[in-house]
Structures are given as C-alpha cells and as structure tokens.
Amino acid sequence: MKSRTSVRRWGFTLVELMIVIAIIGILAAIAYPPYTEYVLRSRRSDAHTVLMEAAQYMQRYYAAKNTFKDAALPADYATAPKGASDNNKHYSISLDAATTSADEYAFKLIATPRLADAACGNLSLDHKGVKGESGTKEVADCWR
C-alpha cells in the first residue's frame, strides 16, 4: 500500500485564488478613478488646443475683414482632436452665432464634449481670451 504523504500536489487552492482576485479588485478600485480623471484631462487638453487655434484663425479673419460678422470656422477646427472623424472626436467646436451676430467685434468659441463631463461641461473661449466652463469645477481647474 502506497503512502499518501509522498503524493505532491501542484496548483493553487480556491482560497488562494480568491485572495489574489480580491487584491486585484482592490488595486483596480484604487487605480480606476485617477485613470478616468487623467483621460478626461487629456481630452480637455485637446479641446484647449483646438480652441486656441480656432481663436487664432478668428483673429486672422478679423485682421483681413475688420469684422467677425459672417465668420465661420473651417472644418479643421470643428472637432477635437483636430480633424478627428465622428467616431474619434472628443469635443465638437462651434462658433456661437448669437455673439457674432449681436456684436461684429466679438466672438465666442464653444467646445461641447461628446461624452458627459459634469466637472467641466462645455469649454469656451471668447475674443478677449476669457476662458469659461459650464460645469461644477473652477475655470482654472478645467483649463490647466
């Protein structure tokens, strides 16, 4: 009769596997919120870049025509990141028609997020370089 003590078992017990899964779950729960905030900040950065470039375009338009009336943004400035397809865009950039039609010496650019961003909402930039947001965070936090 063979002794059972000489049999060596390979593998992990269910308890060991559950401990590893619990540790991975805890680490994921800690890491996920900062990761999502990082992704939102990087997408906002894309919107900042396109808003600034669009504002420069508008200033060049003003230098050529001496008015912002009848101005329109080229298609290059319609999305952030710049030139992205509809599936890959994070923000839609638009020229606030009410501002340009009411005052021919003013414009306001608005970046609307494709996905909900309650913290910053819509980002805006006007002819004076004044930055704005429509969310719950401060302007300085959304524009850094």
mmCIF file of C-alpha atoms in Angstrom:
data_model
loop_
_atom_site.group_PDB
_atom_site.id
_atom_site.type_symbol
_atom_site.label_atom_id
_atom_site.label_comp_id
_atom_site.label_asym_id
_atom_site.label_seq_id
_atom_site.Cartn_x
_atom_site.Cartn_y
_atom_site.Cartn_z
ATOM 1 C CA MET A 1 0.000 0.000 0.000
ATOM 2 C CA LYS A 2 1.325 3.417 -1.013
ATOM 3 C CA SER A 3 1.600 6.250 1.405
ATOM 4 C CA ARG A 4 -0.396 9.381 0.616
ATOM 5 C CA THR A 5 2.262 11.633 2.054
ATOM 6 C CA SER A 6 4.527 11.076 -0.928
ATOM 7 C CA VAL A 7 1.965 12.464 -3.397
ATOM 8 C CA ARG A 8 2.818 16.062 -4.250
ATOM 9 C CA ARG A 9 0.029 18.327 -5.416
ATOM 10 C CA TRP A 10 0.543 21.180 -7.853
ATOM 11 C CA GLY A 11 -1.700 24.202 -8.150
ATOM 12 C CA PHE A 12 -3.495 26.714 -6.002
ATOM 13 C CA THR A 13 -6.348 26.293 -3.621
ATOM 14 C CA LEU A 14 -9.601 28.137 -4.071
ATOM 15 C CA VAL A 15 -8.863 30.310 -1.044
ATOM 16 C CA GLU A 16 -5.511 31.400 -2.501
ATOM 17 C CA LEU A 17 -7.144 32.282 -5.819
ATOM 18 C CA MET A 18 -9.883 34.280 -4.091
ATOM 19 C CA ILE A 19 -7.285 36.246 -2.109
ATOM 20 C CA VAL A 20 -5.439 37.131 -5.327
ATOM 21 C CA ILE A 21 -8.692 38.178 -7.013
ATOM 22 C CA ALA A 22 -9.611 40.336 -4.007
ATOM 23 C CA ILE A 23 -6.196 42.042 -4.091
ATOM 24 C CA ILE A 24 -6.528 42.717 -7.828
ATOM 25 C CA GLY A 25 -10.034 44.122 -7.269
ATOM 26 C CA ILE A 26 -8.834 46.458 -4.529
ATOM 27 C CA LEU A 27 -5.938 47.704 -6.664
ATOM 28 C CA ALA A 28 -8.289 48.278 -9.617
ATOM 29 C CA ALA A 29 -10.749 50.180 -7.409
ATOM 30 C CA ILE A 30 -7.932 52.443 -6.253
ATOM 31 C CA ALA A 31 -6.417 52.993 -9.711
ATOM 32 C CA TYR A 32 -9.541 53.440 -11.878
ATOM 33 C CA PRO A 33 -10.808 56.875 -10.691
ATOM 34 C CA PRO A 34 -7.436 58.627 -11.204
ATOM 35 C CA TYR A 35 -7.159 56.968 -14.608
ATOM 36 C CA THR A 36 -10.557 58.259 -15.745
ATOM 37 C CA GLU A 37 -9.689 61.759 -14.495
ATOM 38 C CA TYR A 38 -6.424 61.573 -16.438
ATOM 39 C CA VAL A 39 -8.302 60.575 -19.614
ATOM 40 C CA LEU A 40 -10.769 63.465 -19.197
ATOM 41 C CA ARG A 41 -7.911 65.926 -18.609
ATOM 42 C CA SER A 42 -6.102 64.755 -21.740
ATOM 43 C CA ARG A 43 -9.297 65.144 -23.790
ATOM 44 C CA ARG A 44 -9.811 68.641 -22.353
ATOM 45 C CA SER A 45 -6.247 69.425 -23.375
ATOM 46 C CA ASP A 46 -7.130 68.501 -26.965
ATOM 47 C CA ALA A 47 -10.105 70.864 -26.767
ATOM 48 C CA HIS A 48 -7.901 73.659 -25.365
ATOM 49 C CA THR A 49 -5.503 73.283 -28.275
ATOM 50 C CA VAL A 50 -8.221 73.418 -30.927
ATOM 51 C CA LEU A 51 -9.996 76.333 -29.207
ATOM 52 C CA MET A 52 -6.751 78.331 -29.171
ATOM 53 C CA GLU A 53 -6.049 77.522 -32.820
ATOM 54 C CA ALA A 54 -9.619 78.459 -33.774
ATOM 55 C CA ALA A 55 -9.266 81.744 -31.856
ATOM 56 C CA GLN A 56 -6.087 82.478 -33.803
ATOM 57 C CA TYR A 57 -7.979 81.752 -37.025
ATOM 58 C CA MET A 58 -10.712 84.172 -35.947
ATOM 59 C CA GLN A 59 -8.133 86.872 -35.195
ATOM 60 C CA ARG A 60 -6.624 86.393 -38.662
ATOM 61 C CA TYR A 61 -10.155 86.626 -40.106
ATOM 62 C CA TYR A 62 -10.684 89.881 -38.215
ATOM 63 C CA ALA A 63 -7.358 91.264 -39.451
ATOM 64 C CA ALA A 64 -8.410 90.567 -43.041
ATOM 65 C CA LYS A 65 -12.078 91.679 -42.859
ATOM 66 C CA ASN A 66 -12.125 94.078 -39.881
ATOM 67 C CA THR A 67 -15.196 92.271 -38.520
ATOM 68 C CA PHE A 68 -16.264 88.884 -37.171
ATOM 69 C CA LYS A 69 -19.671 89.142 -38.852
ATOM 70 C CA ASP A 70 -20.394 86.261 -41.254
ATOM 71 C CA ALA A 71 -17.360 84.373 -39.933
ATOM 72 C CA ALA A 72 -17.445 80.582 -39.948
ATOM 73 C CA LEU A 73 -15.000 78.022 -38.671
ATOM 74 C CA PRO A 74 -13.281 75.787 -41.219
ATOM 75 C CA ALA A 75 -13.954 72.055 -40.920
ATOM 76 C CA ASP A 76 -10.443 71.536 -39.498
ATOM 77 C CA TYR A 77 -11.495 73.309 -36.306
ATOM 78 C CA ALA A 78 -14.845 71.522 -35.908
ATOM 79 C CA THR A 79 -13.577 68.681 -33.711
ATOM 80 C CA ALA A 80 -11.061 67.965 -31.001
ATOM 81 C CA PRO A 81 -8.686 66.327 -31.593
ATOM 82 C CA LYS A 82 -8.279 68.374 -34.745
ATOM 83 C CA GLY A 83 -9.538 66.641 -37.872
ATOM 84 C CA ALA A 84 -10.915 63.596 -35.999
ATOM 85 C CA SER A 85 -13.724 61.546 -37.507
ATOM 86 C CA ASP A 86 -17.132 61.458 -35.819
ATOM 87 C CA ASN A 87 -16.274 58.215 -34.034
ATOM 88 C CA ASN A 88 -12.957 59.520 -32.680
ATOM 89 C CA LYS A 89 -13.854 63.064 -31.683
ATOM 90 C CA HIS A 90 -13.992 64.004 -28.014
ATOM 91 C CA TYR A 91 -15.316 67.564 -28.453
ATOM 92 C CA SER A 92 -17.315 69.442 -31.077
ATOM 93 C CA ILE A 93 -16.110 73.007 -31.586
ATOM 94 C CA SER A 94 -18.606 75.670 -32.637
ATOM 95 C CA LEU A 95 -18.752 79.407 -33.101
ATOM 96 C CA ASP A 96 -21.523 80.969 -31.008
ATOM 97 C CA ALA A 97 -23.631 82.656 -33.684
ATOM 98 C CA ALA A 98 -25.533 84.803 -31.167
ATOM 99 C CA THR A 99 -22.324 86.503 -30.054
ATOM 100 C CA THR A 100 -21.009 87.208 -33.555
ATOM 101 C CA SER A 101 -24.345 88.458 -34.911
ATOM 102 C CA ALA A 102 -25.049 90.721 -31.923
ATOM 103 C CA ASP A 103 -21.616 92.334 -31.968
ATOM 104 C CA GLU A 104 -19.496 92.245 -35.100
ATOM 105 C CA TYR A 105 -16.374 92.824 -32.989
ATOM 106 C CA ALA A 106 -16.828 89.792 -30.738
ATOM 107 C CA PHE A 107 -16.802 86.017 -30.971
ATOM 108 C CA LYS A 108 -17.181 83.094 -28.613
ATOM 109 C CA LEU A 109 -15.965 79.576 -29.332
ATOM 110 C CA ILE A 110 -17.587 76.658 -27.518
ATOM 111 C CA ALA A 111 -16.245 73.108 -27.129
ATOM 112 C CA THR A 112 -19.030 70.636 -26.348
ATOM 113 C CA PRO A 113 -17.928 67.216 -25.031
ATOM 114 C CA ARG A 114 -19.134 64.133 -26.857
ATOM 115 C CA LEU A 115 -19.492 62.238 -23.578
ATOM 116 C CA ALA A 116 -20.827 63.760 -20.382
ATOM 117 C CA ASP A 117 -18.279 65.742 -18.384
ATOM 118 C CA ALA A 118 -20.125 67.071 -15.342
ATOM 119 C CA ALA A 119 -16.941 68.504 -13.850
ATOM 120 C CA CYS A 120 -16.186 70.954 -16.675
ATOM 121 C CA GLY A 121 -19.062 70.686 -19.158
ATOM 122 C CA ASN A 122 -18.706 72.958 -22.191
ATOM 123 C CA LEU A 123 -15.436 74.856 -22.502
ATOM 124 C CA SER A 124 -15.482 78.331 -24.034
ATOM 125 C CA LEU A 125 -13.060 80.975 -25.232
ATOM 126 C CA ASP A 126 -14.004 84.474 -26.382
ATOM 127 C CA HIS A 127 -12.380 87.271 -28.389
ATOM 128 C CA LYS A 128 -10.730 88.717 -25.279
ATOM 129 C CA GLY A 129 -9.132 85.392 -24.365
ATOM 130 C CA VAL A 130 -11.532 84.866 -21.460
ATOM 131 C CA LYS A 131 -11.833 81.158 -20.733
ATOM 132 C CA GLY A 132 -15.018 79.606 -19.414
ATOM 133 C CA GLU A 133 -16.710 76.341 -18.480
ATOM 134 C CA SER A 134 -20.245 75.246 -17.678
ATOM 135 C CA GLY A 135 -19.528 72.506 -15.133
ATOM 136 C CA THR A 136 -19.054 72.304 -11.395
ATOM 137 C CA LYS A 137 -15.275 72.829 -11.324
ATOM 138 C CA GLU A 138 -13.475 76.152 -11.323
ATOM 139 C CA VAL A 139 -12.285 77.598 -14.640
ATOM 140 C CA ALA A 140 -8.637 77.293 -13.570
ATOM 141 C CA ASP A 141 -9.077 73.566 -12.892
ATOM 142 C CA CYS A 142 -10.695 72.938 -16.277
ATOM 143 C CA TRP A 143 -8.129 74.961 -18.224
ATOM 144 C CA ARG A 144 -4.902 73.510 -16.820
#
